[in-house]
Amino acid sequence: RLLHMFRVTAGLPSSAEPLGGWEAPDNELRGHFAGGHYLSACALLGASLGDAAVTDRGKHMVAELAKCQRAHGDGYLSAFPEEFFDRLREGQRVWAPFYTLHKIMAGLLDTYTYSGSTQALDVLEGMAGWVGRWTAPLSEEQMQHVLEVEYGGMNEVLYNLSAVAKSGGDSYRALGHRFDHRSFFDPLARGRDELAGLHANTHIPQVIGAAWRYELTGETRYRDIAHYFWREVTSKRDFCTGGTSNDEGWHTLGTLSKQLSGYTHECCCTYNMLKLTRHVFEWTADPACADYYERALFNGILGTEHPSDGQKLYYVSMESGFWKLFGTPLHAFWCCTGTGAESFSKFGDSIYFHDDRGVFVNLFIPSEVTWAERGIRLAQETRFPEEDSTTLTVHCAKPVRMPLRIRVPYWVAQGGRVSLNGRALARRAVAGSYFVLDRTWHDGDRVQVTMPMRLHVWPMPDDPSIQAIMYGPVVLAGRLGTEGLTPATLRAAPTKPRTVPQYLTKPVAAPALVSSSADPSAWIHAVPGSPLEFRTTGQRQDITLVPFSRIMDERYAIYWKVT
């Protein structure tokens, strides 16, 4: 069923029942999930878990897609005909054909990179050749006009291909440069925020492409573009969850508190902001990057997949009284279904980094990492965030000298504590920095880090009286009940994430809160015996607060009017 429209488009027989939603035969974005995100998810999950069956599924998909490409005969590969690109060139209405092509190419690249499939690289180079021939006759002015239609990260995937291609790397890099959108990049290069009115997820992947260009060429203009953009979005245009956008777009600066709706925080944006954050951290080693990554991962990614059937969210509603609206199995395949499939297959990403000397521990997730060149394996045991500590055990065949840098998050209360092999160290771990242990490590050395968590508020930058409540990095959501919710209102109809009329009626409103102290722990208390559950006190209507990621099939509030 995943391959059906690829085979039909290539003129090959298929008796499979078509998928629905955005993969349906009449949807112009068809192929973005089936041939793209799904391949990436298989490659990422197979590599991180060492799961050969998942890896082989991705390779099998590539082998079948290669048959479709051979049937086209010119390197073209998609689940829709080349006529879509004719419409794009002529300025006729068409839904983002290069966006879908990017997903397929990125899936092939991931299958080569993480699964070792040389066939995936061959198919990818065939597609890049077709893209080169299609764009070659276009003038620069014509190409910039083409780039007005969403094209995903075409610059990113071509820059990446230039680094791994068997030959022709320079030509792929030049082709990637043709997908740099000047009207978007030029203001960012000058340090100007002209994001208002732009479709958010059209543009974040373009910035990721700029980051790759800087890393490949050393051109500082592209580093400046990416770094400035990241700072603007994460400091002025993101919600407490780390998500960004309202109704898929950015709006006038200084109005974030007025952007709370049922259409906030498109999940694709969070997926792409995390990818960009990884680049910025690699350049800066700034713990603030890891702070953002943690906040967006634990709140903007976790909780966007329904535990009963794996369906994903499109939007993360920030307006009080809404609920999480998931897709329907085999009848959604939204853009966020695709990025969600990748997000839930790459939880090993960005936990650890290293430089020439030592290791950075950025996230507190039970995991193991091997640094083969140094002969070190690092194991992390933790129940974070249910508990406020993590234990790191060093395994090495012979003593190794290196610095171990453990992030001390911005939210740590009263300084963290560190012990080495059971002995408490005198130094305190300072919030917003790294605790560095530079020593010779022996097999079995254990480091325990305690990071006291505290309640704190996350105010809107333009209206401090509108606040979210957090515990450590965890956004707490107020439970507002299930009034009016039915199985029909909990799921969205195919292709349209907002089709249920009842969704637009919100009979349950969030109460205003009265703060007796700037410290929320004075009027919000932990519920004994229930980790990460809290209850307000002294309010006209007291509210139970739990991690937003736990909220399913009920109404909630994240932001509150606090007086």
XYZ file of C-alpha atoms in Angstrom:
563
model
C 0.000 0.000 0.000
C 2.920 2.351 0.674
C 4.273 1.668 -2.807
C 0.942 1.665 -4.658
C 0.963 5.193 -6.121
C 4.668 5.006 -6.931
C 3.980 1.913 -9.056
C 0.872 3.375 -10.670
C 2.739 6.587 -11.557
C 5.566 4.546 -13.083
C 3.138 2.454 -15.152
C 3.728 -0.712 -13.120
C 0.853 -2.962 -12.015
C -0.464 -2.755 -8.454
C -3.477 -4.423 -6.871
C -2.966 -2.803 -3.450
C -5.715 -0.785 -1.812
C -4.643 2.873 -1.839
C -3.924 4.633 1.421
C -6.080 7.587 2.439
C -5.505 11.113 3.662
C -2.488 12.891 2.259
C -1.341 9.641 0.590
C -4.610 9.183 -1.313
C -4.491 8.948 -5.133
C -6.091 12.384 -5.502
C -3.870 14.200 -2.992
C -1.064 16.191 -4.566
C 1.335 15.561 -1.670
C 1.142 11.792 -2.065
C 4.477 10.044 -1.624
C 5.873 12.354 1.056
C 5.204 9.795 3.816
C 5.318 6.516 1.927
C 8.533 7.157 0.032
C 10.169 9.655 2.348
C 9.501 9.877 6.066
C 8.866 6.141 6.310
C 12.290 5.366 4.842
C 13.973 7.788 7.255
C 12.102 6.325 10.215
C 13.124 2.768 9.307
C 16.750 3.813 8.908
C 16.866 5.795 12.152
C 15.066 3.200 14.262
C 17.002 0.291 12.810
C 20.319 1.998 13.495
C 19.573 3.212 17.009
C 18.118 -0.115 18.175
C 20.216 -2.450 16.047
C 16.945 -3.883 14.697
C 17.763 -5.721 11.476
C 14.104 -6.348 10.593
C 13.328 -2.624 10.554
C 16.496 -1.865 8.594
C 15.654 -4.559 6.048
C 12.125 -3.175 5.595
C 13.631 0.151 4.556
C 16.064 -1.537 2.155
C 13.223 -3.553 0.646
C 11.269 -0.340 0.061
C 14.300 1.162 -1.682
C 14.616 -1.880 -3.966
C 10.979 -1.511 -4.995
C 11.315 2.251 -5.524
C 14.348 1.558 -7.740
C 12.085 -0.497 -10.018
C 9.757 2.484 -10.320
C 12.665 4.790 -11.137
C 13.908 2.417 -13.836
C 10.420 2.365 -15.360
C 10.483 6.169 -15.668
C 13.883 5.898 -17.357
C 15.155 9.416 -16.634
C 15.904 9.380 -12.907
C 12.486 10.695 -11.950
C 10.809 9.105 -8.923
C 7.603 10.164 -7.223
C 4.045 9.074 -6.505
C 2.704 11.823 -8.782
C 3.479 12.539 -12.473
C 6.061 14.981 -13.798
C 3.155 17.164 -14.959
C 3.088 18.613 -11.419
C 6.484 20.146 -12.120
C 5.236 21.540 -15.435
C 2.552 23.394 -13.482
C 5.158 24.624 -11.019
C 7.358 25.989 -13.799
C 4.409 27.744 -15.443
C 3.275 29.345 -12.190
C 0.048 27.324 -12.062
C -1.489 26.165 -8.805
C 0.164 23.004 -7.474
C 0.802 21.658 -3.997
C 4.516 21.677 -3.324
C 6.033 18.996 -5.604
C 9.609 19.763 -4.531
C 8.503 19.417 -0.884
C 7.560 15.808 -1.569
C 10.651 15.183 -3.678
C 12.787 16.372 -0.772
C 11.164 13.869 1.590
C 11.858 11.003 -0.791
C 15.451 12.109 -1.349
C 16.025 12.562 2.395
C 14.622 9.082 3.050
C 17.016 7.607 0.506
C 19.947 9.511 2.001
C 19.098 8.263 5.499
C 18.820 4.707 4.197
C 22.294 5.013 2.722
C 23.772 6.776 5.772
C 22.272 4.642 8.554
C 21.467 1.358 6.792
C 24.431 1.177 4.407
C 22.294 0.754 1.277
C 24.372 1.715 -1.752
C 21.268 1.158 -3.867
C 19.606 4.020 -1.974
C 22.521 6.274 -2.933
C 22.217 5.229 -6.576
C 18.487 6.037 -6.635
C 19.148 9.334 -4.878
C 21.804 10.368 -7.395
C 19.397 9.493 -10.184
C 16.797 11.815 -8.659
C 19.369 14.583 -8.194
C 20.312 14.237 -11.850
C 16.675 14.720 -12.834
C 16.423 17.808 -10.581
C 19.556 19.231 -12.208
C 18.146 18.780 -15.697
C 14.781 20.286 -14.699
C 16.311 23.393 -13.138
C 19.080 23.936 -15.730
C 16.986 25.918 -18.270
C 15.582 28.229 -15.586
C 17.093 31.674 -15.127
C 17.911 32.821 -11.606
C 14.779 34.982 -11.623
C 12.634 32.031 -12.725
C 14.204 29.812 -10.085
C 13.495 32.312 -7.328
C 9.876 32.373 -8.496
C 9.741 28.563 -8.251
C 11.020 28.854 -4.666
C 7.900 30.806 -3.687
C 6.185 27.382 -3.527
C 7.146 25.274 -0.492
C 10.099 23.052 -1.338
C 11.076 21.517 1.993
C 14.818 21.152 2.468
C 15.926 20.625 -1.116
C 19.014 22.725 -0.433
C 19.745 20.620 2.667
C 19.527 17.219 0.978
C 21.604 18.312 -2.023
C 24.300 19.782 0.223
C 24.334 16.528 2.173
C 24.501 14.498 -1.019
C 27.496 16.540 -2.176
C 29.421 15.287 0.869
C 28.772 11.562 0.289
C 28.320 11.221 -3.482
C 30.601 8.831 -5.307
C 31.362 11.627 -7.781
C 30.035 15.030 -8.764
C 29.965 16.489 -5.267
C 30.648 20.012 -6.520
C 27.763 19.851 -8.978
C 25.351 18.734 -6.258
C 26.531 21.562 -4.036
C 25.960 24.061 -6.840
C 22.506 22.581 -7.423
C 21.714 22.913 -3.729
C 22.716 26.576 -3.914
C 20.015 27.133 -6.540
C 17.461 26.330 -3.821
C 18.654 29.139 -1.548
C 15.723 31.559 -1.350
C 17.238 35.052 -1.454
C 14.214 37.037 -0.274
C 14.171 34.919 2.892
C 17.914 34.624 3.528
C 18.964 38.217 2.841
C 17.157 39.850 5.811
C 18.395 37.109 8.167
C 21.966 37.667 6.989
C 21.550 41.340 7.930
C 20.172 40.424 11.388
C 16.612 41.462 10.579
C 13.510 39.576 11.699
C 11.090 39.732 8.778
C 9.382 36.448 9.617
C 5.884 37.863 10.166
C 3.483 36.529 7.579
C 5.677 33.598 6.540
C 4.592 29.960 6.649
C 6.798 28.589 9.401
C 7.545 25.060 8.256
C 8.218 26.192 4.700
C 11.194 28.146 5.975
C 12.777 26.255 8.888
C 14.091 23.479 6.570
C 15.660 26.146 4.371
C 17.637 27.405 7.378
C 18.809 23.859 8.104
C 20.113 23.853 4.554
C 21.985 27.083 5.289
C 23.557 25.418 8.326
C 24.774 22.530 6.184
C 26.201 24.933 3.598
C 28.246 26.676 6.270
C 29.577 23.347 7.550
C 30.526 22.237 4.046
C 31.999 25.505 2.735
C 32.908 27.602 5.774
C 30.905 30.542 4.405
C 30.093 32.503 7.551
C 27.098 34.218 5.929
C 25.195 30.938 6.232
C 26.227 30.372 9.840
C 25.016 33.892 10.625
C 21.687 33.223 8.911
C 21.090 30.015 10.835
C 22.313 31.262 14.218
C 20.342 34.519 14.084
C 17.190 32.696 12.985
C 17.550 30.146 15.805
C 17.945 32.876 18.441
C 14.948 34.832 17.161
C 12.591 31.861 17.091
C 13.651 30.286 20.389
C 13.659 33.545 22.343
C 10.734 35.472 20.837
C 8.557 33.170 18.773
C 8.265 29.891 20.679
C 5.802 28.684 23.277
C 6.674 27.015 26.572
C 6.599 23.657 24.768
C 9.360 24.712 22.384
C 6.884 24.751 19.513
C 6.382 27.682 17.162
C 3.735 29.001 14.733
C 0.025 29.780 14.871
C -2.185 28.695 12.002
C 1.120 27.465 10.508
C 2.587 30.975 10.327
C 4.592 33.555 12.235
C 2.968 36.816 13.240
C 4.003 40.299 14.331
C 6.681 40.317 17.024
C 5.384 41.142 20.480
C 2.005 39.447 20.007
C 2.749 35.865 21.089
C 0.190 35.984 23.914
C -2.481 36.705 21.300
C -1.505 33.674 19.215
C -3.027 31.024 21.495
C -5.474 28.984 19.434
C -6.421 25.478 18.399
C -3.972 25.742 15.506
C -0.718 26.562 17.305
C 2.576 24.719 17.331
C 2.560 22.710 14.113
C 4.489 19.552 15.021
C 6.653 19.659 11.878
C 8.120 22.934 13.132
C 9.343 21.341 16.360
C 10.898 18.440 14.476
C 12.808 20.858 12.260
C 13.785 23.246 15.073
C 15.383 20.310 16.885
C 17.414 19.490 13.768
C 18.565 23.108 13.555
C 19.366 23.224 17.280
C 21.764 20.324 16.834
C 23.755 22.360 14.305
C 23.882 25.474 16.478
C 25.081 23.453 19.462
C 27.832 21.855 17.367
C 29.143 25.341 16.567
C 28.786 26.876 20.025
C 28.630 24.167 22.713
C 26.099 26.515 24.318
C 24.128 24.749 27.068
C 21.161 26.985 26.199
C 20.830 24.969 22.989
C 20.561 21.774 24.994
C 18.085 23.452 27.365
C 15.862 24.279 24.383
C 16.290 20.804 22.886
C 15.213 19.196 26.169
C 12.197 21.487 26.566
C 11.011 20.913 22.995
C 11.616 17.150 23.145
C 9.870 16.511 26.468
C 6.906 18.782 25.706
C 6.678 19.401 21.973
C 7.419 15.840 20.822
C 6.489 13.468 23.645
C 2.724 13.362 23.934
C 2.112 13.997 20.225
C 1.672 10.282 19.501
C -1.411 8.458 20.770
C -0.364 5.391 22.796
C -3.281 3.265 21.554
C -2.454 3.246 17.855
C 0.551 5.496 17.180
C -1.426 8.238 15.427
C 0.148 11.703 15.501
C -0.948 15.263 16.111
C -0.876 17.977 13.482
C -1.259 20.962 15.814
C -0.538 21.221 19.537
C -3.385 23.429 20.719
C -2.354 26.170 23.134
C -5.768 27.757 23.704
C -7.419 26.564 26.908
C -10.290 24.109 26.692
C -9.111 22.198 23.632
C -7.855 18.654 23.457
C -5.339 16.732 21.363
C -6.836 15.923 17.984
C -5.152 12.866 16.491
C -5.408 11.431 13.019
C -7.233 8.279 11.994
C -5.236 5.160 11.098
C -4.434 4.863 7.381
C -6.471 8.030 6.710
C -4.269 10.891 7.887
C -0.637 10.919 6.705
C -0.374 14.641 7.365
C 3.033 16.275 7.102
C 3.246 15.919 10.884
C 2.442 12.202 10.626
C 5.653 11.886 8.656
C 7.907 14.017 10.825
C 6.285 12.375 13.853
C 7.252 8.920 12.604
C 10.846 10.152 12.424
C 10.728 11.905 15.797
C 9.581 8.753 17.569
C 12.335 6.720 15.903
C 15.263 8.983 16.863
C 15.174 9.419 20.621
C 18.867 8.543 20.689
C 19.613 11.780 18.844
C 21.528 14.571 20.631
C 21.868 12.867 24.019
C 25.671 12.879 23.650
C 28.226 14.882 21.691
C 32.008 14.840 21.678
C 34.843 17.111 20.647
C 38.472 16.101 20.206
C 38.957 15.751 23.952
C 35.844 14.509 25.683
C 32.120 13.855 25.911
C 29.149 16.156 26.471
C 26.104 14.666 28.211
C 23.222 16.873 27.117
C 20.066 14.875 27.864
C 19.031 12.627 30.706
C 17.657 9.560 28.933
C 18.471 5.918 29.720
C 20.915 4.991 26.991
C 24.359 3.759 26.015
C 26.858 5.336 23.663
C 30.160 3.984 22.342
C 33.051 6.241 21.344
C 35.018 3.640 19.447
C 38.027 5.839 18.659
C 38.708 6.348 22.358
C 37.660 2.874 23.464
C 34.930 4.198 25.762
C 31.365 3.087 26.361
C 29.170 5.309 28.506
C 25.960 3.960 30.058
C 23.290 6.219 31.542
C 20.679 4.970 34.001
C 17.852 7.304 34.961
C 14.118 7.614 35.537
C 14.184 11.306 34.709
C 11.958 13.310 34.942
C 10.098 11.130 37.451
C 13.313 11.323 39.482
C 15.814 14.191 39.595
C 19.036 12.232 39.177
C 21.016 10.237 36.642
C 23.932 7.812 36.942
C 26.697 7.542 34.344
C 28.994 4.510 34.262
C 32.232 4.550 32.264
C 33.383 1.332 30.600
C 36.874 1.170 29.095
C 39.429 -1.566 28.491
C 42.265 0.651 29.745
C 42.447 3.985 31.609
C 41.456 6.985 29.480
C 42.024 10.666 30.214
C 39.175 12.899 29.094
C 36.779 15.591 30.318
C 33.218 14.445 30.945
C 30.936 17.475 30.635
C 27.474 17.062 32.166
C 24.865 19.713 31.416
C 23.420 21.485 34.435
C 20.050 22.765 33.163
C 18.776 26.316 33.644
C 15.939 24.988 35.825
C 18.101 23.331 38.495
C 17.196 24.610 41.947
C 19.895 25.633 44.434
C 22.696 24.017 42.485
C 23.091 20.390 41.533
C 25.150 17.780 43.364
C 27.683 15.378 41.881
C 29.304 12.297 43.369
C 32.101 10.140 41.952
C 32.216 6.476 42.913
C 29.989 7.221 45.900
C 32.021 10.198 47.167
C 30.330 13.585 47.100
C 32.313 16.283 45.326
C 32.685 19.641 47.020
C 31.938 21.701 43.922
C 28.331 22.653 43.208
C 26.857 22.252 39.752
C 25.842 25.719 38.576
C 22.593 26.037 36.613
C 23.022 26.929 32.944
C 26.526 25.492 32.595
C 28.453 22.238 32.343
C 29.889 20.373 35.302
C 33.261 19.181 34.044
C 35.103 16.155 35.393
C 38.509 16.119 33.691
C 40.352 13.055 34.911
C 41.690 9.639 34.034
C 38.769 7.236 33.880
C 38.882 3.579 34.835
C 36.471 0.824 33.943
C 33.406 0.927 36.196
C 33.778 4.539 37.378
C 30.343 5.888 38.285
C 29.127 9.469 38.364
C 25.826 10.329 39.985
C 24.280 13.707 39.294
C 21.357 15.093 41.276
C 19.466 17.992 39.725
C 16.821 19.333 42.112
C 13.713 20.260 40.160
C 11.502 23.177 41.063
C 8.217 24.711 40.065
C 8.611 27.864 38.004
C 6.551 29.912 35.578
C 7.115 30.523 31.877
C 5.546 33.916 31.127
C 4.603 35.228 27.731
C 7.288 37.680 26.552
C 4.676 40.334 25.687
C 2.304 39.752 28.654
C 3.918 38.379 31.824
C 0.507 37.828 33.433
C -0.141 34.966 30.980
C 1.934 32.110 32.309
C 2.619 28.443 31.850
C 3.653 26.403 34.866
C 6.667 24.132 34.643
C 8.437 21.645 36.866
C 12.030 21.405 35.759
C 11.792 21.102 31.961
C 8.262 19.656 32.097
C 5.263 21.756 31.051
C 2.336 21.074 33.366
C -1.163 21.008 31.893
C -4.335 21.565 33.871
C -6.916 18.807 33.549
C -10.259 20.274 32.469
C -12.332 17.113 32.058
C -13.970 15.376 29.124
C -17.263 17.250 28.785
C -18.632 16.995 25.260
C -15.890 14.680 23.997
C -16.855 11.636 21.964
C -14.862 9.201 19.813
C -15.806 11.346 16.803
C -14.459 14.570 18.305
C -11.199 12.985 19.452
C -10.076 12.112 15.912
C -9.871 14.166 12.753
C -11.389 13.209 9.424
C -9.044 12.401 6.544
C -6.799 15.195 5.244
C -8.443 17.986 7.238
C -7.292 18.320 10.850
C -10.241 20.547 11.788
C -13.483 19.089 10.418
C -15.509 18.303 13.559
C -17.932 21.173 14.248
C -18.011 20.352 17.953
C -14.318 21.113 18.129
C -15.015 24.807 17.677
C -17.262 24.938 20.750
C -15.416 25.060 24.051
C -17.890 24.655 26.917
C -15.034 24.268 29.385
C -12.967 27.395 30.038
C -9.813 27.556 32.126
C -10.195 29.514 35.365
C -7.968 32.461 36.146
C -5.419 31.813 38.875
C -4.478 34.000 41.807
C -0.834 33.886 42.799
C -0.027 34.402 46.461
C 3.708 34.505 45.690
C 6.091 34.885 42.775
C 7.209 31.369 43.696
C 4.486 29.003 42.441
C 5.429 26.396 45.042
C 3.613 28.623 47.555
C 0.261 27.859 45.922
C 0.911 24.664 43.935
C 1.754 21.495 45.846
C 2.858 18.015 44.816
C 0.265 15.255 45.161
C 1.718 12.626 47.535
C 2.362 9.274 45.895
C 1.790 10.582 42.361
C 5.074 11.561 40.668
C 4.856 14.768 38.629
C 1.256 15.444 39.668
C 0.394 18.730 41.374
C -2.643 20.565 42.727
C -3.321 24.256 43.109
C -4.480 25.568 46.500
C -6.528 28.571 47.536
C -8.165 29.076 44.151
C -11.845 29.596 43.406
C -11.536 26.363 41.431
C -8.483 24.254 42.226
C -6.864 22.443 39.320
C -4.855 19.233 38.989
C -1.672 19.663 36.937
C 0.180 16.840 35.192
C 2.892 16.676 32.498
C 1.462 17.784 29.184
C 2.884 14.668 27.534
C 0.538 12.526 29.673
C -2.637 14.316 28.610
C -4.738 12.188 26.254
C -8.414 12.311 25.292
C -9.334 15.115 27.689
C -9.487 18.891 27.715
C -6.570 20.846 29.109
C -5.048 24.257 29.707
C -1.362 25.161 29.472
C -1.367 28.957 29.708
C -3.190 30.724 32.546
C -4.147 34.281 33.339
C -2.391 34.800 36.681
C -3.032 37.767 38.940
